[in-house]
Short mmCIF file of C-alpha atoms and ligand atoms in Angstrom, two decimals:
data_model
loop_
_atom_site.label_atom_id
_atom_site.label_comp_id
_atom_site.label_asym_id
_atom_site.label_seq_id
_atom_site.Cartn_x
_atom_site.Cartn_y
_atom_site.Cartn_z
CA UNK A 1 14.10 31.14 -20.45
CA UNK A 2 15.13 28.43 -18.04
CA UNK A 3 13.15 25.22 -18.61
CA UNK A 4 11.08 23.47 -15.97
CA UNK A 5 13.36 20.48 -16.38
CA UNK A 6 16.39 22.57 -15.41
CA UNK A 7 14.49 24.14 -12.49
CA UNK A 8 13.36 20.69 -11.35
CA UNK A 9 16.93 19.43 -11.33
CA UNK A 10 18.20 22.56 -9.60
CA UNK A 11 15.50 23.40 -7.03
CA UNK A 12 13.73 20.14 -6.26
CA UNK A 13 15.59 17.64 -4.08
CA UNK A 14 16.72 14.74 -6.21
CA UNK A 15 16.57 11.11 -5.07
CA UNK A 16 18.60 9.56 -7.88
CA UNK A 17 21.11 10.59 -10.50
CA UNK A 18 18.86 9.51 -13.37
CA UNK A 19 15.26 10.64 -12.85
CA UNK A 20 12.76 9.86 -15.60
CA UNK A 21 12.22 13.55 -16.51
CA UNK A 22 8.99 13.07 -18.45
CA UNK A 23 7.19 16.41 -18.26
CA UNK A 24 3.47 15.73 -18.18
CA UNK A 25 1.04 18.41 -19.29
CA UNK A 26 -2.15 16.60 -18.37
CA UNK A 27 -3.54 13.12 -17.75
CA UNK A 28 -6.84 11.42 -18.56
CA UNK A 29 -8.00 7.83 -18.10
CA UNK A 30 -5.24 5.49 -19.31
CA UNK A 31 -3.01 8.23 -20.71
CA UNK A 32 -0.46 10.89 -19.80
CA UNK A 33 0.17 13.69 -22.32
CA UNK A 34 3.37 15.70 -22.66
CA UNK A 35 3.72 19.35 -23.70
CA UNK A 36 3.81 18.39 -27.39
CA UNK A 37 0.56 16.46 -27.11
CA UNK A 38 2.25 13.06 -27.34
CA UNK A 39 0.31 10.44 -25.42
CA UNK A 40 1.76 7.78 -23.15
CA UNK A 41 -0.24 4.74 -22.12
CA UNK A 42 0.25 4.33 -18.36
CA UNK A 43 1.16 0.74 -17.45
CA UNK A 44 2.39 1.74 -13.98
CA UNK A 45 -0.66 3.65 -12.61
CA UNK A 46 1.59 6.11 -10.78
CA UNK A 47 2.85 3.07 -8.82
CA UNK A 48 -0.47 1.35 -8.11
CA UNK A 49 -2.41 4.54 -7.40
CA UNK A 50 -4.55 5.20 -10.48
CA UNK A 51 -6.55 1.96 -10.39
CA UNK A 52 -9.58 3.72 -11.92
CA UNK A 53 -7.42 5.75 -14.32
CA UNK A 54 -6.45 9.41 -14.16
CA UNK A 55 -8.97 12.15 -13.34
CA UNK A 56 -12.09 10.03 -13.17
CA UNK A 57 -15.06 12.46 -13.58
CA UNK A 58 -16.85 11.17 -10.47
CA UNK A 59 -13.74 11.73 -8.38
CA UNK A 60 -13.34 15.23 -9.81
CA UNK A 61 -16.99 16.04 -9.03
CA UNK A 62 -16.58 14.84 -5.45
CA UNK A 63 -13.47 16.99 -5.03
CA UNK A 64 -15.24 20.05 -6.51
CA UNK A 65 -18.18 19.54 -4.16
CA UNK A 66 -15.91 19.46 -1.11
CA UNK A 67 -14.00 22.57 -2.22
CA UNK A 68 -17.18 24.59 -1.65
CA UNK A 69 -17.53 23.31 1.94
CA UNK A 70 -14.19 23.14 3.75
CA UNK A 71 -10.58 22.09 3.43
CA UNK A 72 -8.53 21.41 6.55
CA UNK A 73 -10.31 22.17 9.83
CA UNK A 74 -8.37 20.61 12.68
CA UNK A 75 -6.15 17.68 13.64
CA UNK A 76 -7.32 14.08 13.18
CA UNK A 77 -9.73 12.72 15.75
CA UNK A 78 -11.44 15.86 17.08
CA UNK A 79 -14.16 17.39 14.87
CA UNK A 80 -16.80 15.24 13.17
CA UNK A 81 -15.88 15.58 9.51
CA UNK A 82 -18.45 13.92 7.26
CA UNK A 83 -16.04 13.04 4.41
CA UNK A 84 -13.91 10.86 6.68
CA UNK A 85 -16.94 9.46 8.54
CA UNK A 86 -18.68 8.36 5.34
CA UNK A 87 -15.49 6.99 3.83
CA UNK A 88 -14.77 4.85 6.93
CA UNK A 89 -18.37 3.60 6.88
CA UNK A 90 -18.04 2.54 3.23
CA UNK A 91 -14.68 0.83 3.79
CA UNK A 92 -16.03 -1.08 6.77
CA UNK A 93 -19.05 -2.18 4.70
CA UNK A 94 -16.79 -3.92 2.17
CA UNK A 95 -14.40 -5.44 4.73
CA UNK A 96 -14.88 -8.50 6.95
CA UNK A 97 -16.56 -7.79 10.30
CA UNK A 98 -13.30 -7.98 12.26
CA UNK A 99 -11.95 -4.93 10.46
CA UNK A 100 -14.36 -2.32 11.74
CA UNK A 101 -12.26 0.64 12.86
CA UNK A 102 -10.35 2.95 10.54
CA UNK A 103 -7.49 5.30 11.38
CA UNK A 104 -6.86 7.61 8.42
CA UNK A 105 -3.36 8.94 7.82
CA UNK A 106 -1.71 10.59 4.82
CA UNK A 107 0.49 7.98 3.18
CA UNK A 108 1.52 4.35 3.09
CA UNK A 109 4.56 4.69 5.27
CA UNK A 110 2.50 6.48 7.92
CA UNK A 111 0.00 3.61 7.89
CA UNK A 112 2.95 1.28 8.54
CA UNK A 113 4.16 3.45 11.43
CA UNK A 114 0.71 3.58 12.99
CA UNK A 115 0.23 -0.18 12.70
CA UNK A 116 3.62 -1.05 14.20
CA UNK A 117 2.93 1.27 17.13
CA UNK A 118 -0.55 -0.16 17.58
CA UNK A 119 0.77 -3.74 17.62
CA UNK A 120 3.34 -2.88 20.29
CA UNK A 121 0.74 -1.01 22.33
CA UNK A 122 -1.94 -3.70 22.13
CA UNK A 123 0.27 -6.74 22.76
CA UNK A 124 2.73 -5.14 25.18
CA UNK A 125 5.46 -6.92 23.19
CA UNK A 126 8.32 -5.49 21.13
CA UNK A 127 9.24 -8.26 18.67
CA UNK A 128 8.49 -7.54 15.02
CA UNK A 129 8.82 -9.97 12.14
CA UNK A 130 9.07 -8.83 8.55
CA UNK A 131 10.18 -10.41 5.27
CA UNK A 132 13.31 -10.28 3.19
CA UNK A 133 12.75 -8.00 0.18
CA UNK A 134 9.75 -6.37 1.88
CA UNK A 135 8.87 -2.72 1.28
CA UNK A 136 6.57 -0.92 3.73
CA UNK A 137 7.70 2.68 3.27
CA UNK A 138 10.68 4.93 3.84
CA UNK A 139 10.31 6.55 7.30
CA UNK A 140 12.36 5.18 10.20
CA UNK A 141 9.93 2.52 11.47
CA UNK A 142 9.05 1.39 7.95
CA UNK A 143 12.72 1.37 7.03
CA UNK A 144 13.38 -0.90 10.03
CA UNK A 145 11.08 -3.53 8.52
CA UNK A 146 12.38 -3.09 4.98
CA UNK A 147 13.94 -6.31 3.75
CA UNK A 148 16.89 -4.80 1.89
CA UNK A 149 20.09 -3.86 3.71
CA UNK A 150 21.34 -1.68 0.86
CA UNK A 151 18.71 0.98 1.56
CA UNK A 152 18.96 0.72 5.37
CA UNK A 153 22.65 0.60 6.16
CA UNK A 154 23.25 4.36 6.31
CA UNK A 155 20.36 4.95 8.73
CA UNK A 156 21.26 2.60 11.56
CA UNK A 157 20.52 2.30 14.41
CA UNK A 158 16.92 1.51 13.46
CA UNK A 159 14.15 -0.16 15.51
CA UNK A 160 15.49 -3.00 17.67
CA UNK A 161 13.93 -6.47 17.89
CA UNK A 162 13.08 -6.81 14.18
CA UNK A 163 13.70 -10.21 12.57
CA UNK A 164 13.30 -11.32 8.98
CA UNK A 165 11.75 -14.41 7.45
CA UNK A 166 11.53 -15.54 3.84
CA UNK A 167 8.17 -14.78 2.24
CA UNK A 168 6.38 -18.04 1.47
CA UNK A 169 8.76 -20.30 3.45
CA UNK A 170 6.78 -22.36 5.91
CA UNK A 171 9.80 -23.43 8.02
CA UNK A 172 10.39 -19.78 9.03
CA UNK A 173 6.98 -19.45 10.66
CA UNK A 174 8.54 -21.09 13.75
CA UNK A 175 10.21 -17.73 14.44
CA UNK A 176 6.80 -16.32 15.38
CA UNK A 177 6.51 -16.77 19.16
CA UNK A 178 4.65 -15.41 22.16
CA UNK A 179 7.29 -12.63 22.24
CA UNK A 180 6.24 -11.39 18.81
CA UNK A 181 4.05 -8.28 18.72
CA UNK A 182 3.35 -8.52 15.01
CA UNK A 183 4.21 -9.98 11.67
CA UNK A 184 4.11 -7.35 8.95
CA UNK A 185 3.81 -8.73 5.43
CA UNK A 186 2.66 -7.62 2.00
CA UNK A 187 -0.18 -9.94 0.97
CA UNK A 188 1.45 -9.98 -2.48
CA UNK A 189 5.05 -8.73 -2.37
CA UNK A 190 5.40 -5.72 -4.66
CA UNK A 191 8.87 -4.18 -4.72
CA UNK A 192 10.41 -7.67 -4.43
CA UNK A 193 9.40 -7.98 -8.10
CA UNK A 194 5.88 -9.32 -7.42
CA UNK A 195 5.98 -12.53 -5.38
CA UNK A 196 2.88 -14.55 -4.62
CA UNK A 197 2.74 -17.06 -1.74
CA UNK A 198 0.53 -20.17 -1.66
CA UNK A 199 -2.86 -20.15 0.05
CA UNK A 200 -1.59 -22.94 2.30
CA UNK A 201 1.31 -20.74 3.47
CA UNK A 202 -0.92 -17.73 4.09
CA UNK A 203 -3.34 -19.84 6.12
CA UNK A 204 -0.51 -21.34 8.19
CA UNK A 205 0.83 -17.84 8.80
CA UNK A 206 -2.61 -16.73 10.01
CA UNK A 207 -2.91 -19.78 12.28
CA UNK A 208 0.55 -19.28 13.77
CA UNK A 209 -0.17 -15.62 14.54
CA UNK A 210 -3.47 -16.56 16.19
CA UNK A 211 -1.84 -19.34 18.24
CA UNK A 212 0.88 -17.02 19.60
CA UNK A 213 -1.29 -13.93 20.11
CA UNK A 214 0.71 -12.11 17.44
CA UNK A 215 -1.05 -9.47 15.36
CA UNK A 216 -0.93 -10.11 11.63
CA UNK A 217 -0.46 -6.86 9.71
CA UNK A 218 -1.14 -7.26 5.99
CA UNK A 219 0.18 -4.44 3.85
CA UNK A 220 -2.09 -3.99 0.84
CA UNK A 221 -0.91 -0.50 0.07
CA UNK A 222 -0.04 -1.73 -3.41
CA UNK A 223 -2.28 -4.79 -3.77
CA UNK A 224 -5.74 -3.57 -2.73
CA UNK A 225 -8.66 -2.08 -4.64
CA UNK A 226 -8.93 -4.71 -7.34
CA UNK A 227 -5.33 -4.80 -8.45
CA UNK A 228 -4.97 -8.55 -7.87
CA UNK A 229 -8.48 -9.41 -9.09
CA UNK A 230 -10.17 -9.12 -5.67
CA UNK A 231 -11.09 -5.93 -3.85
CA UNK A 232 -8.53 -6.91 -1.18
CA UNK A 233 -5.78 -9.42 -1.90
CA UNK A 234 -6.28 -11.35 1.37
CA UNK A 235 -9.64 -12.50 -0.06
CA UNK A 236 -7.68 -14.89 -2.31
CA UNK A 237 -6.54 -16.80 0.79
CA UNK A 238 -9.63 -16.97 2.93
CA UNK A 239 -7.87 -15.19 5.80
CA UNK A 240 -8.38 -11.86 7.56
CA UNK A 241 -5.50 -9.77 8.98
CA UNK A 242 -5.64 -8.14 12.43
CA UNK A 243 -4.49 -4.88 10.89
CA UNK A 244 -4.84 -3.93 7.23
CA UNK A 245 -2.71 -1.22 5.64
CA UNK A 246 -4.07 0.84 2.75
CA UNK A 247 -2.86 3.89 0.79
CA UNK A 248 -2.02 4.54 -2.87
CA UNK A 249 -5.30 3.69 -4.73
CA UNK A 250 -7.27 4.43 -1.52
CA UNK A 251 -7.48 8.13 -2.48
CA UNK A 252 -8.43 7.84 -6.16
CA UNK A 253 -5.43 10.05 -6.97
CA UNK A 254 -5.37 12.09 -3.75
CA UNK A 255 -2.99 11.40 -0.82
CA UNK A 256 -4.45 9.35 2.01
CA UNK A 257 -3.56 6.17 3.91
CA UNK A 258 -5.22 4.06 6.57
CA UNK A 259 -4.60 1.34 9.09
CA UNK A 260 -7.69 -0.66 9.91
CA UNK A 261 -8.24 -3.03 12.83
CA UNK A 262 -11.06 -4.02 15.13
CA UNK A 263 -12.42 -1.53 17.63
CA UNK A 264 -10.95 -3.31 20.63
CA UNK A 265 -7.41 -3.41 19.22
CA UNK A 266 -7.59 0.19 17.98
CA UNK A 267 -8.84 1.25 21.40
CA UNK A 268 -5.29 0.85 22.69
CA UNK A 269 -4.41 4.23 21.15
CA UNK A 270 -7.08 6.05 23.13
CA UNK A 271 -5.91 6.24 26.72
CA UNK A 272 -3.01 5.88 29.10
CA UNK A 273 -1.46 7.78 27.42
CA UNK A 274 -4.06 9.41 25.19
CA UNK A 275 -3.23 10.34 21.59
CA UNK A 276 -1.44 7.09 20.73
CA UNK A 277 -0.97 8.31 17.18
CA UNK A 278 -1.26 11.91 16.03
CA UNK A 279 -1.64 13.41 12.57
CA UNK A 280 -2.65 16.90 11.49
CA UNK A 281 -3.90 16.10 8.02
CA UNK A 282 -4.93 12.43 8.35
CA UNK A 283 -8.23 11.75 6.55
CA UNK A 284 -8.15 15.14 4.81
CA UNK A 285 -11.69 16.02 3.62
CA UNK A 286 -10.74 16.39 -0.04
CA UNK A 287 -8.82 13.11 -0.04
CA UNK A 288 -11.67 11.36 1.77
CA UNK A 289 -14.37 12.39 -0.72
CA UNK A 290 -12.07 11.44 -3.60
CA UNK A 291 -11.37 8.05 -1.99
CA UNK A 292 -15.05 7.36 -1.40
CA UNK A 293 -15.92 8.29 -4.99
CA UNK A 294 -13.10 6.09 -6.29
CA UNK A 295 -14.27 3.08 -4.27
CA UNK A 296 -17.82 3.61 -5.54
CA UNK A 297 -16.52 3.69 -9.12
CA UNK A 298 -14.64 0.41 -8.59
CA UNK A 299 -17.75 -1.26 -7.16
CA UNK A 300 -20.51 0.28 -9.32
CA UNK A 301 -18.64 -0.03 -12.59
CA UNK A 302 -17.56 -3.56 -11.64
CA UNK A 303 -13.96 -2.79 -12.59
CA UNK A 304 -12.67 -5.91 -10.85
CA UNK A 305 -14.74 -8.29 -12.97
CA UNK A 306 -12.45 -7.99 -15.99
CA UNK A 307 -9.12 -8.20 -14.16
CA UNK A 308 -8.55 -11.99 -14.40
CA UNK A 309 -9.26 -12.01 -18.16
CA UNK A 310 -6.93 -9.03 -18.65
CA UNK A 311 -4.17 -10.87 -16.76
CA UNK A 312 -4.72 -13.89 -19.02
CA UNK A 313 -4.43 -11.73 -22.13
CA UNK A 314 -1.14 -10.19 -20.93
CA UNK A 315 0.22 -13.67 -20.21
CA UNK A 316 -0.94 -14.98 -23.58
CA UNK A 317 0.57 -12.09 -25.56
CA UNK A 318 3.82 -11.56 -23.67
CA UNK A 319 5.72 -14.53 -25.01
CA UNK A 320 9.32 -13.76 -25.94
CA UNK A 321 12.66 -15.57 -25.50
CA UNK A 322 13.92 -12.66 -23.33
CA UNK A 323 11.03 -13.05 -20.84
CA UNK A 324 12.16 -15.65 -18.30
CA UNK A 325 9.01 -15.62 -16.23
CA UNK A 326 5.80 -13.65 -15.68
CA UNK A 327 4.91 -13.41 -11.99
CA UNK A 328 1.93 -11.93 -10.22
CA UNK A 329 -1.79 -11.85 -9.79
CA UNK A 330 -4.34 -9.85 -11.77
CA UNK A 331 -2.90 -6.56 -13.00
CA UNK A 332 0.01 -6.68 -10.55
CA UNK A 333 2.52 -8.37 -12.86
CA UNK A 334 6.26 -8.53 -13.43
CA UNK A 335 8.24 -9.69 -16.44
CA UNK A 336 11.50 -11.27 -15.38
CA UNK A 337 14.38 -10.46 -17.74
CA UNK A 338 18.13 -11.11 -17.33
CA UNK A 339 19.69 -7.76 -16.46
CA UNK A 340 19.00 -4.21 -15.33
CA UNK A 341 20.51 -2.96 -18.58
CA UNK A 342 17.83 -4.88 -20.51
CA UNK A 343 15.09 -3.56 -18.23
CA UNK A 344 16.28 0.02 -18.61
CA UNK A 345 16.61 -0.22 -22.40
CA UNK A 346 13.18 -1.79 -22.81
CA UNK A 347 11.58 0.89 -20.59
CA UNK A 348 13.22 3.68 -22.58
CA UNK A 349 12.18 2.20 -25.93
CA UNK A 350 8.62 1.70 -24.70
CA UNK A 351 8.48 5.36 -23.64
CA UNK A 352 9.59 6.44 -27.11
CA UNK A 353 6.71 4.37 -28.49
CA UNK A 354 4.28 5.88 -25.99
CA UNK A 355 4.05 3.24 -23.24
CA UNK A 356 5.18 3.82 -19.65
CA UNK A 357 6.60 0.83 -17.78
CA UNK A 358 9.04 0.70 -14.90
CA UNK A 359 10.96 -1.64 -12.61
CA UNK A 360 11.07 -2.50 -8.90
CA UNK A 361 13.00 -1.23 -5.89
CA UNK A 362 14.27 -4.66 -4.82
CA UNK A 363 14.27 -6.39 -8.21
CA UNK A 364 15.92 -4.41 -10.97
CA UNK A 365 15.84 -7.29 -13.46
CA UNK A 366 12.05 -7.29 -13.85
CA UNK A 367 9.60 -4.97 -15.58
CA UNK A 368 6.51 -3.70 -13.77
CA UNK A 369 3.12 -4.09 -15.49
CA UNK A 370 0.41 -2.50 -13.35
CA UNK A 371 -2.01 -0.57 -15.56
CA UNK A 372 -5.25 1.04 -14.40
CA UNK A 373 -7.97 -1.61 -14.18
CA UNK A 374 -9.86 0.22 -16.95
CA UNK A 375 -7.35 -0.86 -19.62
CA UNK A 376 -9.19 -2.33 -22.63
CA UNK A 377 -8.37 -5.47 -24.60
CA UNK A 378 -7.30 -3.31 -27.53
CA UNK A 379 -4.98 -1.28 -25.30
CA UNK A 380 -3.45 -4.45 -23.85
CA UNK A 381 -2.75 -5.71 -27.39
CA UNK A 382 -1.19 -2.36 -28.34
CA UNK A 383 0.94 -2.19 -25.17
CA UNK A 384 2.17 -5.78 -25.56
CA UNK A 385 3.13 -5.14 -29.20
CA UNK A 386 5.24 -2.16 -28.04
CA UNK A 387 6.89 -4.23 -25.29
CA UNK A 388 7.64 -7.14 -27.64
CA UNK A 389 9.11 -4.76 -30.24
CA UNK A 390 11.32 -3.19 -27.53
CA UNK A 391 12.46 -6.67 -26.44
CA UNK A 392 13.31 -7.57 -30.05
CA UNK A 393 15.61 -4.56 -30.15
N1 LIG B 401 3.86 -0.48 1.39
C1 LIG B 401 3.94 -0.91 0.12
C2 LIG B 401 3.64 -2.33 -0.19
C3 LIG B 401 4.32 -0.04 -0.90
O1 LIG B 401 4.40 -0.48 -2.17
C4 LIG B 401 4.59 1.30 -0.58
C5 LIG B 401 5.01 2.26 -1.61
O2 LIG B 401 5.44 1.91 -2.69
C6 LIG B 401 4.48 1.73 0.76
C7 LIG B 401 4.12 0.79 1.72
C8 LIG B 401 4.77 3.15 1.15
O3 LIG B 401 3.78 4.00 0.70
P1 LIG B 401 4.05 5.58 0.60
O4 LIG B 401 5.01 5.80 -0.55
O5 LIG B 401 2.71 6.18 0.37
O6 LIG B 401 4.65 6.00 1.90
#
């Protein structure tokens, strides 16, 4: 009989010549299990999605409850669907007052698209500023603001009027002018290999955007929901974006994204012309109840409280001559090595020993450490021992 691996390679579109090919049977909490019952500790969280671990019982209950009511009913923005109403209300309650209007979409890249359109609509300007090494998604608009020519070159022409600055470099902020509709930036750069800017820089960025009437879009698709040790990463800097982008962990394992702004800014999508952004499935009821349950778990179980100590423990244990640097905040960490070959070998050896780690789109010489926030001290010690052993080899 033909294996699922062979069918996957034959029938499912492939995006690289060397996919991981782990065949997961089921997942629970911190672990993935293959067909033979071997467990793998997940240090990647499905790329910053499973912040509360896999298949949290409260999320599963919420999903089951919604299955008995309704699935898709109609396009976004027409019927009053309680799951999306209650989820928006909860999100607004944990955000600063300026961020009081939520547009739910289906993914991170769609949140980026919606935000870029909103910024152009609201300001009447076309200039967009993004960062070198930025990643905001893979659709055409998001690709236009991606800070890596390698992935963009075959898709030109892309959006015009996009300029790039260096993340964290104060001198570049002068490029933000009264012609600029928006600056789009990851609060903590993810696919660049985890880069953190200073609070001083982030505050100057905020001030420059305010002074020029430019909307500041902070992409926290990877960094939100406790990953950096705060519910939202911008809280580290005492600033508030004009538009916040969320996805990944937003759905507690289900697909959903959002761009969030204040009511006045978001109002630009409403008339002249109407339907400024359209989505069929945005804010899907099952994803919305899962997202709400996941946020409640993060808050009620105080999952963020332990994040700083867990970061410290990783930093304390991961000492090895091959590790050049550990970058990041909270449980959004990268281990800088010397080569991609090293990174690939270490990842493969860790998988053999039952630990899943990975690398970054724009930084292939660093290892990604982004476990669910529920990881225990004992699990951190075990994972670090596996990583150190792999580095020794
Ligand atoms: N923005 C950031 C910072 C991301 O890390 C990602 C995905 O990795 C995206 C946007 C795109 O999200 P999605 O894959 O859901 O389109």
